[in-house]
Short mmCIF file of C-alpha atoms and ligand atoms in Angstrom, two decimals:
data_model
loop_
_atom_site.label_atom_id
_atom_site.label_comp_id
_atom_site.label_asym_id
_atom_site.label_seq_id
_atom_site.Cartn_x
_atom_site.Cartn_y
_atom_site.Cartn_z
CA MET A 1 0.00 0.00 0.00
CA GLN A 2 1.14 3.54 -0.85
CA LYS A 3 1.89 5.52 2.34
CA THR A 4 2.56 9.19 2.96
CA ALA A 5 5.77 9.95 4.87
CA GLY A 6 3.81 12.50 6.90
CA ILE A 7 2.99 16.20 6.84
CA HIS A 8 4.37 18.17 3.88
CA HIS A 9 3.22 21.63 5.02
CA ILE A 10 0.46 23.37 6.96
CA THR A 11 -1.14 26.58 5.69
CA ALA A 12 -2.94 29.12 7.86
CA MET A 13 -4.55 32.54 7.61
CA VAL A 14 -3.41 35.59 9.55
CA ASN A 15 -3.96 39.35 9.45
CA ASP A 16 -0.55 40.99 9.39
CA ALA A 17 2.53 39.94 7.42
CA GLN A 18 5.18 41.68 9.55
CA ARG A 19 3.66 40.46 12.82
CA ASN A 20 3.61 36.95 11.33
CA ILE A 21 7.31 37.17 10.38
CA ASP A 22 8.21 38.60 13.79
CA PHE A 23 6.64 35.60 15.51
CA TYR A 24 7.66 32.66 13.31
CA ALA A 25 11.13 33.95 12.38
CA GLY A 26 11.79 36.40 15.25
CA VAL A 27 10.47 34.38 18.20
CA LEU A 28 10.34 30.74 17.04
CA GLY A 29 13.52 31.17 14.97
CA LEU A 30 12.24 29.43 11.85
CA ARG A 31 13.77 30.37 8.52
CA LEU A 32 11.65 32.42 6.10
CA VAL A 33 12.29 30.10 3.16
CA LYS A 34 10.01 31.72 0.61
CA LYS A 35 8.37 35.08 0.14
CA THR A 36 5.88 34.81 -2.68
CA ILE A 37 2.23 35.56 -3.40
CA ASN A 38 -0.96 33.57 -3.11
CA PHE A 39 -1.16 32.22 -6.68
CA ASP A 40 -4.97 32.34 -6.49
CA ARG A 41 -5.00 35.90 -5.03
CA PRO A 42 -1.80 37.68 -6.08
CA GLU A 43 -2.46 40.78 -3.94
CA VAL A 44 -1.84 38.63 -0.84
CA TYR A 45 1.58 37.36 0.29
CA HIS A 46 2.31 33.69 0.72
CA LEU A 47 5.03 33.32 3.35
CA TYR A 48 6.77 30.00 4.05
CA PHE A 49 8.76 29.24 7.21
CA GLY A 50 10.74 26.04 7.73
CA ASN A 51 14.03 24.59 8.90
CA ASP A 52 17.43 25.54 7.42
CA SER A 53 16.61 23.93 4.06
CA GLY A 54 12.81 24.17 4.06
CA GLN A 55 12.38 20.40 4.05
CA PRO A 56 8.92 18.86 3.77
CA GLY A 57 7.67 18.25 7.30
CA THR A 58 9.00 21.58 8.59
CA VAL A 59 7.12 24.17 6.56
CA ILE A 60 4.27 26.32 7.82
CA THR A 61 2.85 28.79 5.34
CA PHE A 62 0.62 31.84 5.72
CA PHE A 63 -1.69 34.07 3.75
CA PRO A 64 -1.49 37.38 5.65
CA TRP A 65 -4.41 39.62 4.75
CA PRO A 66 -5.44 42.60 6.96
CA LYS A 67 -9.08 42.58 5.82
CA GLN A 68 -9.57 38.92 6.66
CA SER A 69 -12.15 38.57 9.44
CA LYS A 70 -11.26 36.49 12.46
CA GLY A 71 -12.03 32.76 12.24
CA ARG A 72 -12.83 30.30 14.98
CA ILE A 73 -10.89 27.11 15.63
CA GLY A 74 -13.21 24.10 15.61
CA THR A 75 -14.45 21.12 13.66
CA GLY A 76 -13.36 20.77 10.07
CA GLN A 77 -9.91 22.17 10.82
CA VAL A 78 -6.43 21.41 12.01
CA GLY A 79 -6.72 22.62 15.61
CA VAL A 80 -3.11 22.54 16.77
CA THR A 81 0.27 22.50 15.04
CA SER A 82 3.04 20.89 17.08
CA TYR A 83 6.77 21.41 16.69
CA ILE A 84 9.68 19.21 17.76
CA ILE A 85 12.36 20.83 19.90
CA PRO A 86 15.58 18.99 20.82
CA VAL A 87 15.61 16.86 23.97
CA GLY A 88 16.68 19.02 26.92
CA SER A 89 15.62 22.35 25.38
CA MET A 90 12.24 22.81 27.10
CA ARG A 91 13.66 25.13 29.79
CA PHE A 92 15.32 27.24 27.10
CA TRP A 93 11.99 27.66 25.33
CA GLU A 94 10.12 28.51 28.53
CA LYS A 95 12.66 31.26 29.20
CA ARG A 96 12.58 32.49 25.62
CA LEU A 97 8.77 32.70 25.50
CA LYS A 98 8.76 34.56 28.84
CA LYS A 99 11.30 37.01 27.44
CA PHE A 100 8.86 37.90 24.67
CA GLY A 101 5.86 38.03 27.03
CA ILE A 102 4.23 34.97 25.43
CA LYS A 103 1.97 32.98 27.75
CA PHE A 104 2.22 29.19 27.74
CA PHE A 105 1.24 26.19 29.82
CA SER A 106 2.51 22.63 30.12
CA PHE A 107 0.61 19.37 29.85
CA GLU A 108 1.24 15.71 29.10
CA ARG A 109 -0.19 13.52 26.37
CA PHE A 110 0.80 9.96 25.46
CA GLY A 111 3.60 10.24 28.04
CA GLU A 112 5.17 13.33 26.47
CA LYS A 113 5.42 16.81 28.00
CA TYR A 114 4.14 19.63 25.80
CA LEU A 115 4.29 23.43 26.00
CA ALA A 116 1.15 25.03 24.57
CA LEU A 117 1.03 28.61 23.30
CA GLN A 118 -0.71 30.79 20.74
CA ASP A 119 0.71 32.85 17.92
CA PRO A 120 -0.32 36.55 17.66
CA ASP A 121 -3.37 35.62 15.53
CA GLY A 122 -4.56 32.95 17.97
CA LEU A 123 -3.27 29.85 16.16
CA GLU A 124 -2.59 27.04 18.63
CA ILE A 125 1.03 25.86 18.76
CA GLU A 126 2.70 23.15 20.82
CA LEU A 127 6.36 22.40 21.46
CA VAL A 128 7.39 18.85 22.33
CA GLU A 129 10.85 17.39 22.97
CA ARG A 130 11.75 14.44 20.75
CA LYS A 131 15.03 12.96 19.64
CA GLU A 132 13.70 12.21 16.16
CA GLY A 133 14.25 14.58 13.27
CA PRO A 134 17.40 16.10 11.75
CA VAL A 135 19.13 18.95 13.59
CA ASN A 136 18.10 22.38 12.29
CA HIS A 137 21.21 24.48 11.71
CA TRP A 138 19.34 27.76 11.29
CA SER A 139 20.41 30.05 14.17
CA PHE A 140 18.51 33.17 15.17
CA GLY A 141 18.76 35.35 18.29
CA ASP A 142 19.97 33.06 21.07
CA ILE A 143 18.62 29.96 19.31
CA GLN A 144 21.38 27.51 18.36
CA PRO A 145 21.16 24.05 16.72
CA ASP A 146 20.85 22.37 20.16
CA THR A 147 17.68 24.36 20.88
CA ALA A 148 16.29 25.13 17.39
CA ILE A 149 12.88 23.82 16.38
CA LYS A 150 13.50 20.82 14.09
CA GLY A 151 10.18 20.85 12.27
CA PHE A 152 6.66 19.61 12.82
CA GLY A 153 6.00 17.05 15.50
CA GLY A 154 2.56 16.70 13.99
CA ALA A 155 -0.91 18.14 14.24
CA THR A 156 -4.20 17.71 16.05
CA LEU A 157 -7.18 17.35 13.76
CA ILE A 158 -10.62 18.51 14.90
CA SER A 159 -13.00 16.50 12.78
CA ALA A 160 -16.76 16.68 12.49
CA LYS A 161 -16.62 12.89 11.91
CA PRO A 162 -13.57 11.53 13.75
CA ASN A 163 -14.15 7.93 12.60
CA GLN A 164 -14.22 8.94 8.95
CA THR A 165 -11.11 11.09 9.35
CA ALA A 166 -9.38 8.17 11.07
CA ASP A 167 -10.37 5.99 8.13
CA VAL A 168 -8.72 8.34 5.60
CA LEU A 169 -5.53 8.47 7.63
CA GLU A 170 -5.36 4.68 7.86
CA THR A 171 -6.76 3.36 4.62
CA ILE A 172 -5.77 6.08 2.14
CA LEU A 173 -2.73 7.85 3.61
CA GLY A 174 -1.36 4.70 5.24
CA LEU A 175 -0.80 5.97 8.79
CA GLU A 176 -0.66 3.49 11.65
CA CYS A 177 -3.05 3.88 14.60
CA LEU A 178 -1.11 3.89 17.88
CA GLY A 179 -4.10 3.98 20.22
CA GLN A 180 -6.37 6.22 22.20
CA GLU A 181 -5.73 8.28 25.32
CA GLU A 182 -7.78 10.94 27.12
CA GLY A 183 -9.95 11.81 24.17
CA PHE A 184 -7.30 11.66 21.46
CA LEU A 185 -6.71 8.99 18.84
CA ARG A 186 -3.06 8.92 17.78
CA PHE A 187 -1.59 8.00 14.38
CA LYS A 188 1.97 7.73 13.16
CA SER A 189 3.61 7.90 9.74
CA GLU A 190 7.09 6.82 8.71
CA ALA A 191 8.98 10.14 8.51
CA THR A 192 10.92 11.44 11.53
CA LEU A 193 9.23 14.87 11.26
CA GLY A 194 5.55 15.71 10.93
CA ASN A 195 4.65 12.13 11.70
CA ILE A 196 2.35 12.15 14.76
CA ILE A 197 -1.29 13.00 14.08
CA ASP A 198 -3.87 13.16 16.85
CA ILE A 199 -7.61 13.24 16.20
CA LYS A 200 -9.56 14.98 18.96
CA LEU A 201 -12.51 12.79 19.96
CA THR A 202 -14.29 15.08 22.44
CA PRO A 203 -16.88 17.55 21.09
CA SER A 204 -15.75 20.91 19.68
CA VAL A 205 -17.50 23.98 18.33
CA ARG A 206 -17.90 24.24 14.58
CA GLY A 207 -14.84 25.82 13.01
CA LEU A 208 -15.14 29.05 11.04
CA MET A 209 -12.49 29.78 8.49
CA GLY A 210 -10.69 33.11 8.90
CA ALA A 211 -7.63 34.74 10.42
CA GLY A 212 -6.13 32.65 13.20
CA THR A 213 -7.20 29.31 11.72
CA VAL A 214 -5.50 26.66 9.63
CA HIS A 215 -6.63 26.59 6.01
CA HIS A 216 -5.35 23.13 5.10
CA ILE A 217 -2.83 20.43 5.88
CA ALA A 218 -0.73 18.88 3.12
CA TRP A 219 0.59 15.31 3.07
CA ARG A 220 3.76 14.21 1.33
CA ALA A 221 3.87 12.35 -1.99
CA LYS A 222 7.41 11.24 -2.82
CA ASP A 223 7.15 11.94 -6.55
CA GLU A 224 4.75 12.84 -9.33
CA GLU A 225 3.94 9.22 -10.11
CA GLU A 226 2.81 8.58 -6.55
CA HIS A 227 0.89 11.88 -6.63
CA LEU A 228 -1.10 10.79 -9.69
CA GLN A 229 -1.71 7.44 -8.08
CA TRP A 230 -3.22 9.12 -5.04
CA ARG A 231 -5.59 11.08 -7.24
CA THR A 232 -6.82 7.80 -8.72
CA ILE A 233 -7.17 6.17 -5.29
CA LEU A 234 -9.17 9.14 -3.98
CA GLN A 235 -11.54 9.00 -6.94
CA GLU A 236 -12.01 5.26 -6.52
CA LYS A 237 -12.87 5.75 -2.85
CA GLY A 238 -15.53 8.37 -3.61
CA TYR A 239 -13.61 11.57 -2.93
CA TYR A 240 -13.43 14.55 -5.28
CA PRO A 241 -9.78 15.56 -5.64
CA THR A 242 -8.98 18.71 -7.62
CA GLU A 243 -6.87 18.66 -10.74
CA ILE A 244 -3.13 18.58 -10.10
CA LEU A 245 -1.96 22.17 -9.69
CA ASP A 246 1.53 23.57 -10.16
CA ARG A 247 2.53 25.43 -6.99
CA ASN A 248 6.05 26.07 -8.34
CA TYR A 249 7.76 24.44 -5.31
CA PHE A 250 5.59 21.31 -5.43
CA LYS A 251 2.63 19.85 -7.29
CA ALA A 252 -0.60 19.91 -5.32
CA LEU A 253 -4.04 18.36 -5.26
CA TYR A 254 -6.77 19.08 -2.72
CA PHE A 255 -9.79 17.25 -1.35
CA HIS A 256 -12.14 17.58 1.60
CA GLU A 257 -12.07 14.57 3.88
CA LYS A 258 -15.45 13.63 5.33
CA GLY A 259 -14.80 15.30 8.70
CA GLY A 260 -14.65 18.65 6.86
CA ILE A 261 -10.90 19.24 6.88
CA LEU A 262 -9.25 20.40 3.66
CA PHE A 263 -6.46 17.96 2.84
CA GLU A 264 -3.79 18.53 0.20
CA ILE A 265 -1.31 16.06 -1.19
CA ALA A 266 1.95 17.70 -2.29
CA THR A 267 5.08 16.35 -3.96
CA ASP A 268 8.43 16.54 -2.14
CA SER A 269 10.14 18.02 -5.17
CA PRO A 270 11.23 20.35 -6.65
CA GLY A 271 11.41 22.27 -3.35
CA PHE A 272 12.31 25.85 -2.48
CA ALA A 273 15.70 26.07 -4.17
CA VAL A 274 14.05 25.76 -7.60
CA ASP A 275 13.96 29.53 -8.19
CA GLU A 276 16.65 31.00 -5.88
CA PRO A 277 19.89 29.72 -4.32
CA MET A 278 19.60 27.78 -1.04
CA ASN A 279 21.67 30.39 0.83
CA GLU A 280 19.39 33.22 -0.31
CA LEU A 281 15.98 31.65 0.32
CA GLY A 282 13.24 34.04 1.40
CA GLN A 283 15.07 37.29 0.79
CA LYS A 284 13.43 38.42 -2.46
CA LEU A 285 9.84 38.39 -3.61
CA MET A 286 9.64 35.33 -5.84
CA LEU A 287 6.92 35.14 -8.48
CA PRO A 288 5.89 32.25 -10.70
CA SER A 289 6.67 32.94 -14.37
CA TRP A 290 3.02 33.68 -15.16
CA PHE A 291 3.05 36.64 -12.71
CA GLU A 292 6.47 38.13 -13.62
CA SER A 293 4.88 40.70 -15.95
CA LYS A 294 2.97 42.10 -12.96
CA ARG A 295 5.99 42.31 -10.64
CA GLU A 296 6.16 46.11 -10.42
CA GLU A 297 2.48 46.47 -9.66
CA LEU A 298 2.61 43.70 -7.04
CA GLU A 299 5.70 45.10 -5.34
CA ASP A 300 3.92 48.46 -5.04
CA THR A 301 0.78 46.94 -3.51
CA LEU A 302 2.29 44.43 -1.07
CA PRO A 303 3.49 45.86 2.27
CA SER A 304 7.27 45.83 2.75
CA VAL A 305 8.26 43.24 5.32
CA GLU A 306 11.54 41.94 6.75
CA VAL A 307 13.01 39.30 9.02
CA ARG A 308 14.32 41.32 11.97
CA VAL A 309 15.88 40.76 15.36
CA LEU A 310 13.26 41.66 17.97
CA GLU A 311 13.81 43.85 21.02
CA GLY A 312 14.00 40.86 23.40
CA ASP A 313 16.93 39.38 21.43
CA LYS A 314 19.08 42.54 21.26
ZN1 ZN B 401 -0.86 23.86 0.62
#
């Protein structure tokens, strides 16, 4: 059976581009690996943050749009995005979050200790220590490779139909069910990053899409052949996948699973170094070829943003 390695990327909606960069790059220390536009709405940025090389399983992406009304986290959405921090770095992160005035609390699930916090738009984030996952060599502020976020630990899905969502994870995406604990059903995929998916089983409010909510979660396909194969499998199982779309850095297809969550399947390649050198990722506004003729107009409309060292790190 064809199996996904795990999460490819997670995409969310927020209100302000600079505030978004200040949090994900400035506080969490992720690398801004791509600054581009929403290909479906070119007047809106599409910002990508990941590890040093923007590997699949590390990348969170945002559509920052000031006019976007606030959403509500609930059913039909990814409720929480979790990140892996190196073993022994929890105290460092507690101190760092305090330094920036970010509230957090600790809890345990499946025998692991988590720190829970929110980003400035209200997205739910967790940090969990694990030894899995390659070291992230991107340093920022006082974050060094021994404390840097490695990538996604996984995500918590809030489904309107948890059993049906569980079925997609197991029978289509090929995740293994690890068991149930305190209202969460846990699944695991084969990658070392972005591989632990929890489905929340207790009731939740209905999710409303908007700023401060996740738009979709993308799963990894190792190549274009596997990607096509998944489209066929989805159709055979009664889902309605979109056509395969060229997102420049990967090929994508989307479908709604039956619990209401928008799923994407994305190819690992070509990746973020396809249009700019690896050591310069994220510095310039990158446009797909079909938008190059509008560059000047777009650069005038989009707010100027930068990765900057925040007050707490000076
Ligand atoms: Zn996506």
